[in-house]
mmCIF file of C-alpha atoms in Angstrom:
data_model
loop_
_atom_site.group_PDB
_atom_site.id
_atom_site.type_symbol
_atom_site.label_atom_id
_atom_site.label_comp_id
_atom_site.label_asym_id
_atom_site.label_seq_id
_atom_site.Cartn_x
_atom_site.Cartn_y
_atom_site.Cartn_z
ATOM 1 C CA LYS A 112 132.744 4.963 55.840
ATOM 2 C CA ASN A 113 129.182 4.471 57.053
ATOM 3 C CA GLN A 114 129.196 3.599 60.757
ATOM 4 C CA VAL A 115 126.819 3.266 63.606
ATOM 5 C CA GLU A 116 128.232 3.401 67.129
ATOM 6 C CA GLN A 117 126.294 2.584 70.251
ATOM 7 C CA SER A 118 127.011 3.290 73.882
ATOM 8 C CA PRO A 119 127.322 1.977 76.402
ATOM 9 C CA GLN A 120 128.313 -1.483 75.275
ATOM 10 C CA SER A 121 126.556 -2.932 78.311
ATOM 11 C CA LEU A 122 124.441 -1.685 81.172
ATOM 12 C CA ILE A 123 122.983 -3.046 84.386
ATOM 13 C CA ILE A 124 120.103 -1.280 86.008
ATOM 14 C CA LEU A 125 117.648 -2.067 88.818
ATOM 15 C CA GLU A 126 114.091 -3.040 87.972
ATOM 16 C CA GLY A 127 111.850 0.039 87.864
ATOM 17 C CA LYS A 128 114.657 2.444 86.991
ATOM 18 C CA ASN A 129 114.891 4.390 83.725
ATOM 19 C CA CYS A 130 117.784 4.238 81.309
ATOM 20 C CA THR A 131 118.921 5.831 78.053
ATOM 21 C CA LEU A 132 120.931 4.146 75.317
ATOM 22 C CA GLN A 133 122.909 6.196 72.741
ATOM 23 C CA CYS A 134 123.471 5.846 69.008
ATOM 24 C CA ASN A 135 125.758 8.017 66.953
ATOM 25 C CA TYR A 136 125.966 7.518 63.194
ATOM 26 C CA THR A 137 128.020 8.686 60.255
ATOM 27 C CA VAL A 138 125.715 7.325 57.573
ATOM 28 C CA SER A 139 125.094 9.347 54.452
ATOM 29 C CA PRO A 140 122.671 9.841 52.810
ATOM 30 C CA PHE A 141 120.228 9.277 55.644
ATOM 31 C CA SER A 142 116.873 7.627 55.020
ATOM 32 C CA ASN A 143 115.656 6.365 58.410
ATOM 33 C CA LEU A 144 116.789 5.117 61.806
ATOM 34 C CA ARG A 145 115.477 2.056 63.532
ATOM 35 C CA TRP A 146 115.771 0.551 66.973
ATOM 36 C CA TYR A 147 115.453 -3.159 67.497
ATOM 37 C CA LYS A 148 115.235 -5.345 70.629
ATOM 38 C CA GLN A 149 116.953 -8.742 70.430
ATOM 39 C CA ASP A 150 116.533 -11.346 73.176
ATOM 40 C CA THR A 151 119.381 -13.699 73.595
ATOM 41 C CA GLY A 152 119.277 -16.398 70.876
ATOM 42 C CA ARG A 153 116.301 -14.842 69.148
ATOM 43 C CA GLY A 154 115.688 -12.633 66.139
ATOM 44 C CA PRO A 155 115.524 -8.798 66.464
ATOM 45 C CA VAL A 156 112.138 -7.227 66.893
ATOM 46 C CA SER A 157 111.392 -3.683 65.745
ATOM 47 C CA LEU A 158 110.710 -0.993 68.390
ATOM 48 C CA THR A 159 110.626 2.205 66.353
ATOM 49 C CA ILE A 160 111.365 3.556 62.902
ATOM 50 C CA MET A 161 112.027 7.247 62.432
ATOM 51 C CA THR A 162 112.546 9.294 59.305
ATOM 52 C CA PHE A 163 114.478 12.547 58.901
ATOM 53 C CA SER A 164 111.511 14.741 59.936
ATOM 54 C CA GLU A 165 110.688 12.867 63.096
ATOM 55 C CA ASN A 166 112.287 13.929 66.393
ATOM 56 C CA THR A 167 110.539 11.588 68.835
ATOM 57 C CA LYS A 168 108.680 8.346 68.591
ATOM 58 C CA SER A 169 107.213 6.221 71.352
ATOM 59 C CA ASN A 170 106.309 2.543 71.666
ATOM 60 C CA GLY A 171 104.940 1.903 75.074
ATOM 61 C CA ARG A 172 107.726 2.396 77.646
ATOM 62 C CA TYR A 173 110.262 2.918 74.862
ATOM 63 C CA THR A 174 110.872 6.456 73.485
ATOM 64 C CA ALA A 175 113.324 7.085 70.695
ATOM 65 C CA THR A 176 114.683 10.560 69.808
ATOM 66 C CA LEU A 177 116.489 11.593 66.680
ATOM 67 C CA ASP A 178 118.696 14.661 66.064
ATOM 68 C CA ALA A 179 119.550 14.522 62.369
ATOM 69 C CA ASP A 180 121.754 17.601 62.666
ATOM 70 C CA THR A 181 124.145 16.033 65.181
ATOM 71 C CA LYS A 182 123.422 12.495 63.814
ATOM 72 C CA GLN A 183 122.548 11.198 67.228
ATOM 73 C CA SER A 184 119.667 9.080 68.475
ATOM 74 C CA SER A 185 118.740 7.811 71.900
ATOM 75 C CA LEU A 186 116.405 5.162 73.230
ATOM 76 C CA HIS A 187 114.846 5.853 76.618
ATOM 77 C CA ILE A 188 113.355 2.982 78.577
ATOM 78 C CA THR A 189 110.961 3.984 81.309
ATOM 79 C CA ALA A 190 110.188 1.963 84.471
ATOM 80 C CA SER A 191 112.298 -0.971 83.405
ATOM 81 C CA GLN A 192 111.075 -4.498 83.719
ATOM 82 C CA LEU A 193 112.993 -7.799 83.856
ATOM 83 C CA SER A 194 111.749 -8.582 80.412
ATOM 84 C CA ASP A 195 113.600 -5.513 79.068
ATOM 85 C CA SER A 196 116.860 -7.494 79.543
ATOM 86 C CA ALA A 197 118.069 -7.846 75.951
ATOM 87 C CA SER A 198 120.379 -6.284 73.370
ATOM 88 C CA TYR A 199 119.168 -3.078 71.744
ATOM 89 C CA ILE A 200 120.362 -2.490 68.199
ATOM 90 C CA CYS A 201 120.401 0.847 66.365
ATOM 91 C CA VAL A 202 120.138 0.543 62.520
ATOM 92 C CA VAL A 203 120.521 3.390 60.033
ATOM 93 C CA SER A 204 119.443 3.223 56.388
ATOM 94 C CA ALA A 205 121.933 4.761 54.012
ATOM 95 C CA SER A 206 119.432 4.926 51.192
ATOM 96 C CA ARG A 207 115.908 4.196 50.226
ATOM 97 C CA SER A 208 116.516 0.470 50.252
ATOM 98 C CA PHE A 209 116.861 -2.265 52.768
ATOM 99 C CA GLN A 210 120.123 -3.373 51.147
ATOM 100 C CA LYS A 211 121.957 -0.407 52.627
ATOM 101 C CA LEU A 212 121.133 -0.857 56.347
ATOM 102 C CA VAL A 213 124.057 -0.187 58.661
ATOM 103 C CA PHE A 214 123.774 -2.010 61.948
ATOM 104 C CA GLY A 215 125.263 -0.989 65.278
ATOM 105 C CA THR A 216 126.861 -3.662 67.545
ATOM 106 C CA GLY A 217 124.192 -3.163 70.160
ATOM 107 C CA THR A 218 123.897 -2.297 73.846
ATOM 108 C CA ARG A 219 123.350 -5.251 76.149
ATOM 109 C CA LEU A 220 120.922 -4.301 78.930
ATOM 110 C CA LEU A 221 120.503 -6.341 82.091
ATOM 111 C CA VAL A 222 117.627 -5.398 84.374
ATOM 112 C CA SER A 223 118.272 -6.727 87.832
ATOM 113 C CA PRO A 224 115.570 -7.475 90.428
ATOM 114 C CA ASP B 8 99.966 -16.303 62.449
ATOM 115 C CA GLY B 9 102.115 -14.492 59.873
ATOM 116 C CA GLY B 10 105.829 -14.682 60.223
ATOM 117 C CA ILE B 11 109.158 -16.046 59.249
ATOM 118 C CA THR B 12 110.278 -19.567 60.145
ATOM 119 C CA GLN B 13 113.874 -20.584 60.212
ATOM 120 C CA SER B 14 115.100 -24.148 60.648
ATOM 121 C CA PRO B 15 116.981 -25.761 62.146
ATOM 122 C CA LYS B 16 117.450 -23.722 65.276
ATOM 123 C CA TYR B 17 120.825 -25.326 65.934
ATOM 124 C CA LEU B 18 123.106 -27.008 63.467
ATOM 125 C CA PHE B 19 126.536 -28.647 63.764
ATOM 126 C CA ARG B 20 128.696 -29.207 60.815
ATOM 127 C CA LYS B 21 132.013 -30.925 60.271
ATOM 128 C CA GLU B 22 134.652 -29.071 58.274
ATOM 129 C CA GLY B 23 134.297 -29.666 54.564
ATOM 130 C CA GLN B 24 130.498 -30.175 54.645
ATOM 131 C CA ASN B 25 127.900 -28.004 53.046
ATOM 132 C CA VAL B 26 124.791 -27.217 55.062
ATOM 133 C CA THR B 27 121.495 -25.618 54.128
ATOM 134 C CA LEU B 28 119.536 -23.318 56.293
ATOM 135 C CA SER B 29 115.821 -23.033 55.680
ATOM 136 C CA CYS B 30 113.820 -19.776 55.666
ATOM 137 C CA GLU B 31 110.055 -19.678 54.960
ATOM 138 C CA GLN B 32 107.713 -16.672 55.271
ATOM 139 C CA ASN B 33 103.968 -16.349 54.977
ATOM 140 C CA LEU B 34 103.883 -12.534 55.054
ATOM 141 C CA ASN B 35 103.547 -12.334 51.219
ATOM 142 C CA HIS B 36 106.693 -10.221 51.098
ATOM 143 C CA ASP B 37 108.580 -9.974 47.848
ATOM 144 C CA ALA B 38 111.958 -9.230 49.413
ATOM 145 C CA MET B 39 113.981 -11.636 51.565
ATOM 146 C CA TYR B 40 117.434 -11.343 53.141
ATOM 147 C CA TRP B 41 120.048 -13.388 54.891
ATOM 148 C CA TYR B 42 122.273 -11.813 57.616
ATOM 149 C CA ARG B 43 125.139 -13.120 59.643
ATOM 150 C CA GLN B 44 125.614 -12.064 63.300
ATOM 151 C CA ASP B 45 128.914 -12.497 65.103
ATOM 152 C CA PRO B 46 129.734 -11.445 68.717
ATOM 153 C CA GLY B 47 130.740 -7.797 68.945
ATOM 154 C CA GLN B 48 129.746 -7.051 65.281
ATOM 155 C CA GLY B 49 126.734 -5.624 63.678
ATOM 156 C CA LEU B 50 124.596 -7.709 61.351
ATOM 157 C CA ARG B 51 126.131 -8.199 57.932
ATOM 158 C CA LEU B 52 124.152 -8.828 54.739
ATOM 159 C CA ILE B 53 124.984 -12.088 52.908
ATOM 160 C CA TYR B 54 122.443 -12.230 50.068
ATOM 161 C CA TYR B 55 119.087 -10.676 49.267
ATOM 162 C CA SER B 56 116.286 -11.254 46.795
ATOM 163 C CA GLN B 57 113.617 -8.900 45.693
ATOM 164 C CA ILE B 58 111.710 -11.248 43.385
ATOM 165 C CA VAL B 59 111.413 -14.876 42.621
ATOM 166 C CA ASN B 60 114.249 -16.370 40.588
ATOM 167 C CA ASP B 61 116.531 -13.309 41.265
ATOM 168 C CA PHE B 62 118.967 -12.654 44.034
ATOM 169 C CA GLN B 63 121.946 -10.370 44.658
ATOM 170 C CA LYS B 64 125.170 -10.660 46.667
ATOM 171 C CA GLY B 65 125.416 -8.645 49.870
ATOM 172 C CA ASP B 66 128.520 -7.537 51.655
ATOM 173 C CA ILE B 67 129.837 -11.022 52.599
ATOM 174 C CA ALA B 68 128.529 -13.435 49.966
ATOM 175 C CA GLU B 69 131.766 -15.461 49.552
ATOM 176 C CA GLY B 70 131.250 -19.086 50.625
ATOM 177 C CA TYR B 71 127.478 -18.885 50.577
ATOM 178 C CA SER B 72 124.786 -19.621 47.986
ATOM 179 C CA VAL B 73 121.068 -19.048 47.832
ATOM 180 C CA SER B 74 118.060 -19.816 45.668
ATOM 181 C CA ARG B 75 114.583 -18.264 45.265
ATOM 182 C CA GLU B 76 112.389 -20.663 43.434
ATOM 183 C CA LYS B 77 109.266 -19.715 45.430
ATOM 184 C CA LYS B 78 108.149 -16.426 46.881
ATOM 185 C CA GLU B 79 107.854 -17.987 50.335
ATOM 186 C CA SER B 80 111.239 -19.652 50.470
ATOM 187 C CA PHE B 81 114.822 -18.413 50.511
ATOM 188 C CA PRO B 82 117.250 -21.191 51.650
ATOM 189 C CA LEU B 83 120.899 -20.435 52.395
ATOM 190 C CA THR B 84 123.662 -22.927 51.757
ATOM 191 C CA VAL B 85 126.869 -22.507 53.691
ATOM 192 C CA THR B 86 129.518 -24.160 51.569
ATOM 193 C CA SER B 87 132.889 -25.635 52.506
ATOM 194 C CA ALA B 88 134.407 -22.540 50.934
ATOM 195 C CA GLN B 89 133.244 -20.450 53.869
ATOM 196 C CA LYS B 90 136.278 -20.219 56.012
ATOM 197 C CA ASN B 91 134.634 -19.243 59.239
ATOM 198 C CA PRO B 92 131.018 -20.404 59.180
ATOM 199 C CA THR B 93 130.315 -20.565 62.910
ATOM 200 C CA ALA B 94 127.789 -17.792 63.492
ATOM 201 C CA PHE B 95 124.156 -16.892 64.110
ATOM 202 C CA TYR B 96 122.248 -16.601 60.851
ATOM 203 C CA LEU B 97 119.141 -14.469 60.536
ATOM 204 C CA CYS B 98 116.617 -14.460 57.683
ATOM 205 C CA ALA B 99 114.436 -11.405 57.174
ATOM 206 C CA SER B 100 111.746 -10.166 54.810
ATOM 207 C CA SER B 101 110.117 -6.859 53.808
ATOM 208 C CA ILE B 102 107.835 -5.173 51.340
ATOM 209 C CA VAL B 103 110.176 -4.058 48.559
ATOM 210 C CA THR B 104 108.909 -0.547 47.966
ATOM 211 C CA ASP B 105 108.126 0.412 51.649
ATOM 212 C CA PHE B 106 111.546 1.747 52.650
ATOM 213 C CA THR B 107 110.296 3.059 55.977
ATOM 214 C CA GLY B 108 108.342 -0.087 56.723
ATOM 215 C CA GLU B 109 109.169 -3.065 58.849
ATOM 216 C CA LEU B 110 111.967 -5.480 58.325
ATOM 217 C CA PHE B 111 110.802 -8.691 59.900
ATOM 218 C CA PHE B 112 113.308 -11.209 61.225
ATOM 219 C CA GLY B 113 113.099 -14.920 61.853
ATOM 220 C CA GLU B 114 114.220 -16.505 65.136
ATOM 221 C CA GLY B 115 117.671 -17.373 63.681
ATOM 222 C CA SER B 116 119.767 -20.490 63.143
ATOM 223 C CA ARG B 117 123.027 -21.093 65.092
ATOM 224 C CA LEU B 118 125.592 -22.900 63.072
ATOM 225 C CA THR B 119 128.621 -24.414 64.805
ATOM 226 C CA VAL B 120 131.507 -26.018 62.928
ATOM 227 C CA LEU B 121 133.093 -28.827 64.853
#
């Protein structure tokens, strides 16, 4: 069964600190992996999209890594800000179509002042 | 500005009533999608459409219906047959053939059954 598991489920960090969110997947075949940020009560917004051949991708203070061999990805947030408080969702594509996206349940991050 | 507009933001429904959620996009995307989001669960696909006048069932289509009469619009009707309709509903769109491209989401509609 295609699954995406994220850890931790929730996380609280102090403003200015770094953090890393984890995503493990058992999706096959693999097409690409996405990270989304979702503010409470809002729609998800794309942070990064990585294909099989990409190991690292950055978007400002957000850096995603992908290890296709171990089927793991991480999202590293540097110098956190209060506005980083949100849920972060890992999404893996099981084929070359959007109809086969497998969504994780997300990590809820709270950045405390 | 280009984007996806969902309305209403909040909707309350009595049991036995049908309700329709609106989704409009001005991104000129061919493909549109409806997802359902429940606490503690990943997004689940309800319906999708890759071209006008055509749509396909997703993983949880029972109790829902859609139409795609215009490229810009993809309304979702939650029927009385949906046993547990209280959820956050998200509309999305994409370029059909760009599988590594963006999937854009609207701001969502929260439906509560009273």
